[in-house]
PDB file of C-alpha atoms in Angstrom:
ATOM      1  CA  UNK A1408      12.757 -17.028  -3.996  1.00 49.00           C
ATOM      2  CA  UNK A1409      12.853 -16.033  -0.344  1.00 53.00           C
ATOM      3  CA  UNK A1410      15.572 -14.907   2.087  1.00 65.00           C
ATOM      4  CA  UNK A1411      14.878 -11.101   1.568  1.00 90.00           C
ATOM      5  CA  UNK A1412      11.973  -8.731   1.462  1.00 94.00           C
ATOM      6  CA  UNK A1413       8.991  -9.740  -0.610  1.00 96.00           C
ATOM      7  CA  UNK A1414       7.752  -6.492  -2.602  1.00 97.00           C
ATOM      8  CA  UNK A1415       4.056  -7.127  -3.782  1.00 98.00           C
ATOM      9  CA  UNK A1416       2.586  -4.994  -6.419  1.00 98.00           C
ATOM     10  CA  UNK A1417      -0.881  -5.198  -8.049  1.00 97.00           C
ATOM     11  CA  UNK A1418       0.106  -5.090 -11.772  1.00 97.00           C
ATOM     12  CA  UNK A1419       3.274  -5.929 -13.901  1.00 97.00           C
ATOM     13  CA  UNK A1420       3.673  -2.318 -14.773  1.00 97.00           C
ATOM     14  CA  UNK A1421       4.165  -1.579 -10.937  1.00 98.00           C
ATOM     15  CA  UNK A1422       6.664  -4.542 -10.631  1.00 97.00           C
ATOM     16  CA  UNK A1423       8.767  -3.354 -13.568  1.00 97.00           C
ATOM     17  CA  UNK A1424       8.903   0.205 -12.208  1.00 97.00           C
ATOM     18  CA  UNK A1425      10.172  -1.075  -8.905  1.00 97.00           C
ATOM     19  CA  UNK A1426      12.651  -3.449 -10.618  1.00 96.00           C
ATOM     20  CA  UNK A1427      14.146  -0.609 -12.625  1.00 95.00           C
ATOM     21  CA  UNK A1428      15.282   1.031  -9.302  1.00 95.00           C
ATOM     22  CA  UNK A1429      17.019  -1.946  -8.110  1.00 94.00           C
ATOM     23  CA  UNK A1430      20.712  -2.564  -8.841  1.00 84.00           C
ATOM     24  CA  UNK A1431      20.582  -6.178  -7.482  1.00 77.00           C
ATOM     25  CA  UNK A1432      18.140  -9.158  -6.848  1.00 78.00           C
ATOM     26  CA  UNK A1433      18.268  -8.528  -3.116  1.00 79.00           C
ATOM     27  CA  UNK A1434      14.393  -8.119  -3.357  1.00 91.00           C
ATOM     28  CA  UNK A1435      11.906 -10.362  -4.600  1.00 94.00           C
ATOM     29  CA  UNK A1436       9.180  -8.480  -6.660  1.00 96.00           C
ATOM     30  CA  UNK A1437       5.988  -9.898  -7.771  1.00 97.00           C
ATOM     31  CA  UNK A1438       2.575  -8.815  -9.067  1.00 98.00           C
ATOM     32  CA  UNK A1439      -0.437 -10.519  -7.320  1.00 97.00           C
ATOM     33  CA  UNK A1440      -3.325  -8.899  -8.667  1.00 96.00           C
ATOM     34  CA  UNK A1441      -5.690  -5.931  -8.146  1.00 96.00           C
ATOM     35  CA  UNK A1442      -7.801  -5.458  -5.002  1.00 96.00           C
ATOM     36  CA  UNK A1443      -7.353  -6.670  -1.443  1.00 96.00           C
ATOM     37  CA  UNK A1444      -8.608 -10.301  -1.912  1.00 96.00           C
ATOM     38  CA  UNK A1445      -6.137 -10.936  -4.923  1.00 97.00           C
ATOM     39  CA  UNK A1446      -3.435  -9.228  -2.816  1.00 97.00           C
ATOM     40  CA  UNK A1447      -4.160 -11.238   0.310  1.00 97.00           C
ATOM     41  CA  UNK A1448      -4.231 -14.603  -1.645  1.00 98.00           C
ATOM     42  CA  UNK A1449      -1.308 -13.944  -3.909  1.00 97.00           C
ATOM     43  CA  UNK A1450       0.945 -12.656  -0.982  1.00 98.00           C
ATOM     44  CA  UNK A1451      -0.135 -15.868   1.158  1.00 98.00           C
ATOM     45  CA  UNK A1452       0.811 -18.057  -1.761  1.00 97.00           C
ATOM     46  CA  UNK A1453       4.295 -16.565  -2.181  1.00 97.00           C
ATOM     47  CA  UNK A1454       4.991 -16.531   1.426  1.00 97.00           C
ATOM     48  CA  UNK A1455       4.065 -20.277   1.713  1.00 97.00           C
ATOM     49  CA  UNK A1456       6.148 -21.248  -1.193  1.00 96.00           C
ATOM     50  CA  UNK A1457       9.185 -19.535   0.130  1.00 94.00           C
ATOM     51  CA  UNK A1458       8.659 -21.267   3.465  1.00 94.00           C
ATOM     52  CA  UNK A1459       8.301 -24.524   1.977  1.00 94.00           C
ATOM     53  CA  UNK A1460      11.406 -24.080   0.001  1.00 93.00           C
ATOM     54  CA  UNK A1461      13.248 -23.357   3.333  1.00 93.00           C
ATOM     55  CA  UNK A1462      13.981 -19.816   2.278  1.00 92.00           C
ATOM     56  CA  UNK A1463      11.375 -17.730   4.084  1.00 94.00           C
ATOM     57  CA  UNK A1464      10.961 -13.993   3.590  1.00 95.00           C
ATOM     58  CA  UNK A1465      11.846 -11.801   6.499  1.00 94.00           C
ATOM     59  CA  UNK A1466       9.322  -8.974   5.642  1.00 96.00           C
ATOM     60  CA  UNK A1467       6.730  -7.936   3.061  1.00 97.00           C
ATOM     61  CA  UNK A1468       6.281  -4.498   1.441  1.00 98.00           C
ATOM     62  CA  UNK A1469       3.198  -3.518  -0.453  1.00 98.00           C
ATOM     63  CA  UNK A1470       4.226  -1.199  -3.207  1.00 98.00           C
ATOM     64  CA  UNK A1471       2.767   0.690  -6.160  1.00 97.00           C
ATOM     65  CA  UNK A1472       0.944   3.736  -7.102  1.00 97.00           C
ATOM     66  CA  UNK A1473      -2.299   5.309  -5.644  1.00 96.00           C
ATOM     67  CA  UNK A1474      -4.417   8.443  -5.149  1.00 96.00           C
ATOM     68  CA  UNK A1475      -3.325  11.148  -2.732  1.00 95.00           C
ATOM     69  CA  UNK A1476      -5.654  13.470  -0.883  1.00 95.00           C
ATOM     70  CA  UNK A1477      -5.147  17.040  -1.927  1.00 93.00           C
ATOM     71  CA  UNK A1478      -3.217  19.134   0.427  1.00 93.00           C
ATOM     72  CA  UNK A1479      -1.653  15.973   1.879  1.00 95.00           C
ATOM     73  CA  UNK A1480       0.132  13.948  -0.723  1.00 95.00           C
ATOM     74  CA  UNK A1481       0.922  15.610  -4.003  1.00 94.00           C
ATOM     75  CA  UNK A1482       0.944  14.071  -7.477  1.00 94.00           C
ATOM     76  CA  UNK A1483       4.347  12.616  -8.132  1.00 95.00           C
ATOM     77  CA  UNK A1484       5.253  12.415  -4.406  1.00 97.00           C
ATOM     78  CA  UNK A1485       5.796   9.349  -2.149  1.00 97.00           C
ATOM     79  CA  UNK A1486       3.858   8.053   0.860  1.00 98.00           C
ATOM     80  CA  UNK A1487       4.734   5.609   3.569  1.00 98.00           C
ATOM     81  CA  UNK A1488       1.896   4.098   5.510  1.00 98.00           C
ATOM     82  CA  UNK A1489       1.927   4.217   9.271  1.00 98.00           C
ATOM     83  CA  UNK A1490      -1.084   1.843   8.829  1.00 97.00           C
ATOM     84  CA  UNK A1491      -3.152   0.274   6.238  1.00 97.00           C
ATOM     85  CA  UNK A1492      -6.842   0.506   6.539  1.00 96.00           C
ATOM     86  CA  UNK A1493      -9.633  -1.480   5.056  1.00 94.00           C
ATOM     87  CA  UNK A1494     -11.700   1.628   4.642  1.00 91.00           C
ATOM     88  CA  UNK A1495     -14.907   0.274   3.107  1.00 89.00           C
ATOM     89  CA  UNK A1496     -15.079  -2.937   5.225  1.00 88.00           C
ATOM     90  CA  UNK A1497     -18.068  -2.812   7.590  1.00 82.00           C
ATOM     91  CA  UNK A1498     -21.696  -1.795   7.415  1.00 85.00           C
ATOM     92  CA  UNK A1499     -24.012   1.056   6.712  1.00 85.00           C
ATOM     93  CA  UNK A1500     -26.353   2.186   9.541  1.00 84.00           C
ATOM     94  CA  UNK A1501     -28.780   5.218   9.951  1.00 86.00           C
ATOM     95  CA  UNK A1502     -26.119   6.820  11.951  1.00 80.00           C
ATOM     96  CA  UNK A1503     -23.354   6.422   9.401  1.00 82.00           C
ATOM     97  CA  UNK A1504     -20.737   3.722   8.403  1.00 85.00           C
ATOM     98  CA  UNK A1505     -19.510   1.297  11.124  1.00 80.00           C
ATOM     99  CA  UNK A1506     -16.338  -0.453  10.941  1.00 81.00           C
ATOM    100  CA  UNK A1507     -15.548  -3.988  11.782  1.00 78.00           C
ATOM    101  CA  UNK A1508     -14.124  -2.788  14.961  1.00 82.00           C
ATOM    102  CA  UNK A1509     -17.406  -0.823  16.054  1.00 79.00           C
ATOM    103  CA  UNK A1510     -19.232  -4.018  15.042  1.00 84.00           C
ATOM    104  CA  UNK A1511     -17.133  -6.382  17.032  1.00 80.00           C
ATOM    105  CA  UNK A1512     -16.079  -8.550  14.269  1.00 88.00           C
ATOM    106  CA  UNK A1513     -12.248  -7.718  13.970  1.00 83.00           C
ATOM    107  CA  UNK A1514     -10.061  -4.901  12.939  1.00 87.00           C
ATOM    108  CA  UNK A1515      -9.752  -2.844   9.934  1.00 91.00           C
ATOM    109  CA  UNK A1516      -6.399  -1.289  10.724  1.00 93.00           C
ATOM    110  CA  UNK A1517      -3.185  -2.944  10.625  1.00 96.00           C
ATOM    111  CA  UNK A1518       0.173  -0.823  11.544  1.00 97.00           C
ATOM    112  CA  UNK A1519       3.340  -0.846   9.635  1.00 98.00           C
ATOM    113  CA  UNK A1520       6.206  -2.609  11.357  1.00 97.00           C
ATOM    114  CA  UNK A1521       8.142   0.148  13.188  1.00 97.00           C
ATOM    115  CA  UNK A1522      11.807  -0.996  12.264  1.00 96.00           C
ATOM    116  CA  UNK A1523      10.728  -1.655   8.647  1.00 96.00           C
ATOM    117  CA  UNK A1524       8.875   1.928   8.467  1.00 97.00           C
ATOM    118  CA  UNK A1525      11.981   3.515   9.968  1.00 96.00           C
ATOM    119  CA  UNK A1526      14.251   2.110   7.326  1.00 95.00           C
ATOM    120  CA  UNK A1527      11.991   3.428   4.630  1.00 96.00           C
ATOM    121  CA  UNK A1528      11.605   6.987   6.379  1.00 96.00           C
ATOM    122  CA  UNK A1529      15.572   7.157   6.742  1.00 96.00           C
ATOM    123  CA  UNK A1530      15.948   6.406   3.135  1.00 95.00           C
ATOM    124  CA  UNK A1531      12.933   8.663   1.982  1.00 96.00           C
ATOM    125  CA  UNK A1532      12.972  11.688   4.362  1.00 96.00           C
ATOM    126  CA  UNK A1533      10.712  13.632   2.062  1.00 95.00           C
ATOM    127  CA  UNK A1534       8.094  10.897   2.016  1.00 97.00           C
ATOM    128  CA  UNK A1535       4.619  11.709   3.496  1.00 97.00           C
ATOM    129  CA  UNK A1536       3.580   9.398   6.272  1.00 97.00           C
ATOM    130  CA  UNK A1537       0.189   8.611   7.356  1.00 97.00           C
ATOM    131  CA  UNK A1538      -2.562   6.167   6.963  1.00 97.00           C
ATOM    132  CA  UNK A1539      -3.093   4.680   3.409  1.00 98.00           C
ATOM    133  CA  UNK A1540      -6.595   3.465   2.808  1.00 97.00           C
ATOM    134  CA  UNK A1541      -7.450   0.360   1.134  1.00 97.00           C
ATOM    135  CA  UNK A1542     -10.513   0.331  -1.062  1.00 94.00           C
ATOM    136  CA  UNK A1543     -12.453  -2.014  -3.331  1.00 91.00           C
ATOM    137  CA  UNK A1544     -13.859   0.999  -5.173  1.00 87.00           C
ATOM    138  CA  UNK A1545     -11.791   4.042  -5.952  1.00 88.00           C
ATOM    139  CA  UNK A1546     -12.992   7.473  -4.683  1.00 89.00           C
ATOM    140  CA  UNK A1547     -14.572   9.441  -7.369  1.00 87.00           C
ATOM    141  CA  UNK A1548     -16.535  12.346  -5.714  1.00 89.00           C
ATOM    142  CA  UNK A1549     -15.728  15.232  -3.317  1.00 90.00           C
ATOM    143  CA  UNK A1550     -18.454  13.832  -0.998  1.00 88.00           C
ATOM    144  CA  UNK A1551     -16.777  10.375  -0.823  1.00 89.00           C
ATOM    145  CA  UNK A1552     -13.475  11.948  -0.163  1.00 91.00           C
ATOM    146  CA  UNK A1553     -14.731  14.203   2.616  1.00 91.00           C
ATOM    147  CA  UNK A1554     -16.350  11.281   4.321  1.00 88.00           C
ATOM    148  CA  UNK A1555     -13.352   9.119   4.148  1.00 89.00           C
ATOM    149  CA  UNK A1556     -11.168  11.814   5.751  1.00 92.00           C
ATOM    150  CA  UNK A1557     -13.890  12.425   8.511  1.00 90.00           C
ATOM    151  CA  UNK A1558     -13.474   8.824   9.458  1.00 90.00           C
ATOM    152  CA  UNK A1559      -9.814   8.629   9.138  1.00 93.00           C
ATOM    153  CA  UNK A1560      -8.271  12.041   9.896  1.00 95.00           C
ATOM    154  CA  UNK A1561      -4.640  10.774   9.442  1.00 96.00           C
ATOM    155  CA  UNK A1562      -5.367   9.432   5.914  1.00 96.00           C
ATOM    156  CA  UNK A1563      -2.974  10.649   3.208  1.00 97.00           C
ATOM    157  CA  UNK A1564      -3.621   8.298   0.191  1.00 97.00           C
ATOM    158  CA  UNK A1565      -5.709   5.489  -0.940  1.00 96.00           C
ATOM    159  CA  UNK A1566      -5.007   2.254  -3.120  1.00 96.00           C
ATOM    160  CA  UNK A1567      -6.621  -1.129  -3.443  1.00 96.00           C
ATOM    161  CA  UNK A1568      -4.076  -3.805  -2.012  1.00 97.00           C
ATOM    162  CA  UNK A1569      -2.246  -2.728   1.065  1.00 97.00           C
ATOM    163  CA  UNK A1570      -4.689  -4.070   3.697  1.00 97.00           C
ATOM    164  CA  UNK A1571      -4.858  -7.479   2.017  1.00 97.00           C
ATOM    165  CA  UNK A1572      -1.009  -7.570   1.821  1.00 98.00           C
ATOM    166  CA  UNK A1573      -0.750  -6.693   5.461  1.00 98.00           C
ATOM    167  CA  UNK A1574      -3.226  -9.444   6.416  1.00 97.00           C
ATOM    168  CA  UNK A1575      -1.151 -12.071   4.712  1.00 97.00           C
ATOM    169  CA  UNK A1576       1.880 -10.747   6.253  1.00 98.00           C
ATOM    170  CA  UNK A1577       0.251 -10.752   9.860  1.00 97.00           C
ATOM    171  CA  UNK A1578      -0.958 -14.183   9.352  1.00 96.00           C
ATOM    172  CA  UNK A1579       2.566 -15.409   8.667  1.00 96.00           C
ATOM    173  CA  UNK A1580       4.071 -13.386  11.411  1.00 96.00           C
ATOM    174  CA  UNK A1581       6.010 -11.110   8.956  1.00 97.00           C
ATOM    175  CA  UNK A1582       6.818  -7.575   9.311  1.00 97.00           C
ATOM    176  CA  UNK A1583       4.724  -5.310   6.843  1.00 97.00           C
ATOM    177  CA  UNK A1584       5.106  -1.915   5.341  1.00 98.00           C
ATOM    178  CA  UNK A1585       3.428  -0.095   2.508  1.00 98.00           C
ATOM    179  CA  UNK A1586       4.931   2.490   0.100  1.00 98.00           C
ATOM    180  CA  UNK A1587       2.777   4.256  -2.544  1.00 98.00           C
ATOM    181  CA  UNK A1588       3.692   7.093  -5.163  1.00 97.00           C
ATOM    182  CA  UNK A1589       0.870   9.243  -6.098  1.00 96.00           C
ATOM    183  CA  UNK A1590      -0.618   9.312  -9.696  1.00 95.00           C
ATOM    184  CA  UNK A1591      -3.729  11.335  -9.128  1.00 92.00           C
ATOM    185  CA  UNK A1592      -5.571  13.459  -6.532  1.00 92.00           C
ATOM    186  CA  UNK A1593      -8.497  11.741  -4.701  1.00 92.00           C
ATOM    187  CA  UNK A1594     -11.851  13.203  -5.372  1.00 84.00           C
ATOM    188  CA  UNK A1595     -14.011  13.882  -8.489  1.00 82.00           C
ATOM    189  CA  UNK A1596     -12.661  11.494 -11.164  1.00 79.00           C
ATOM    190  CA  UNK A1597     -10.664  13.536 -13.686  1.00 77.00           C
ATOM    191  CA  UNK A1598      -8.450  11.514 -15.910  1.00 77.00           C
ATOM    192  CA  UNK A1599      -6.761  14.535 -17.342  1.00 75.00           C
ATOM    193  CA  UNK A1600      -5.273  15.185 -13.806  1.00 77.00           C
ATOM    194  CA  UNK A1601      -3.665  11.785 -13.478  1.00 82.00           C
ATOM    195  CA  UNK A1602       0.154  11.492 -13.917  1.00 91.00           C
ATOM    196  CA  UNK A1603       0.744   7.767 -13.939  1.00 92.00           C
ATOM    197  CA  UNK A1604       4.132   8.187 -15.660  1.00 92.00           C
ATOM    198  CA  UNK A1605       5.377  10.541 -12.931  1.00 94.00           C
ATOM    199  CA  UNK A1606       4.277   8.005 -10.308  1.00 96.00           C
ATOM    200  CA  UNK A1607       6.032   5.297 -11.890  1.00 97.00           C
ATOM    201  CA  UNK A1608       9.145   7.333 -12.166  1.00 97.00           C
ATOM    202  CA  UNK A1609       8.751   8.121  -8.548  1.00 97.00           C
ATOM    203  CA  UNK A1610       8.406   4.247  -7.574  1.00 97.00           C
ATOM    204  CA  UNK A1611      11.718   3.771  -9.621  1.00 97.00           C
ATOM    205  CA  UNK A1612      13.444   6.535  -7.841  1.00 96.00           C
ATOM    206  CA  UNK A1613      12.254   5.320  -4.351  1.00 96.00           C
ATOM    207  CA  UNK A1614      13.521   1.820  -4.801  1.00 96.00           C
ATOM    208  CA  UNK A1615      16.875   3.022  -6.143  1.00 94.00           C
ATOM    209  CA  UNK A1616      17.248   4.795  -2.869  1.00 93.00           C
ATOM    210  CA  UNK A1617      15.977   2.258  -0.343  1.00 93.00           C
ATOM    211  CA  UNK A1618      16.486  -1.057  -2.265  1.00 86.00           C
ATOM    212  CA  UNK A1619      19.862  -1.676  -0.790  1.00 83.00           C
ATOM    213  CA  UNK A1620      18.572  -0.779   2.698  1.00 84.00           C
ATOM    214  CA  UNK A1621      15.921  -3.330   3.042  1.00 85.00           C
TER     215      UNK A1621
END
């Protein structure tokens, strides 16, 4: 454990898809749970254990499947986050949603490490880049989708762990990036439109391409 890049997924199925694309054990791949709290706690624990063992990681990558905003990230496609955003962390007000930044309590946006992102971009030139939103509740209506895009015009996808992983990486002073493959369009919940198998296959293909570059 340690030395290389830590790849964090939410569930074992995502971890298995990542491992299937790797030709060596150069990356450590571990599921840490669903949602930003589990992601932050699990990532922090793995980073601390590696440091205690004298084999610290040199970077952290949040990886898995997610939803893509229609017209921006197609189902089966790959997305690289320019930043990971805690999109539902804040407060409601008569004038609309207020972020932690607007409330003066901190930040809800953590940027991807430029060098790590460039490595991923070079290996995956067809990937869509933009903000990946972290949400505790998956978007299920057209109105919610439109509201998110209004607040985050650069958003291309949503998932449930990126910001949590980014927070743990930032606290440890480690470079961070987020890679998602798209299983469904964001908007009205329609399970018949989901292509989880395609997203897992894309996740495997992505790591087959970039696994040796990280």
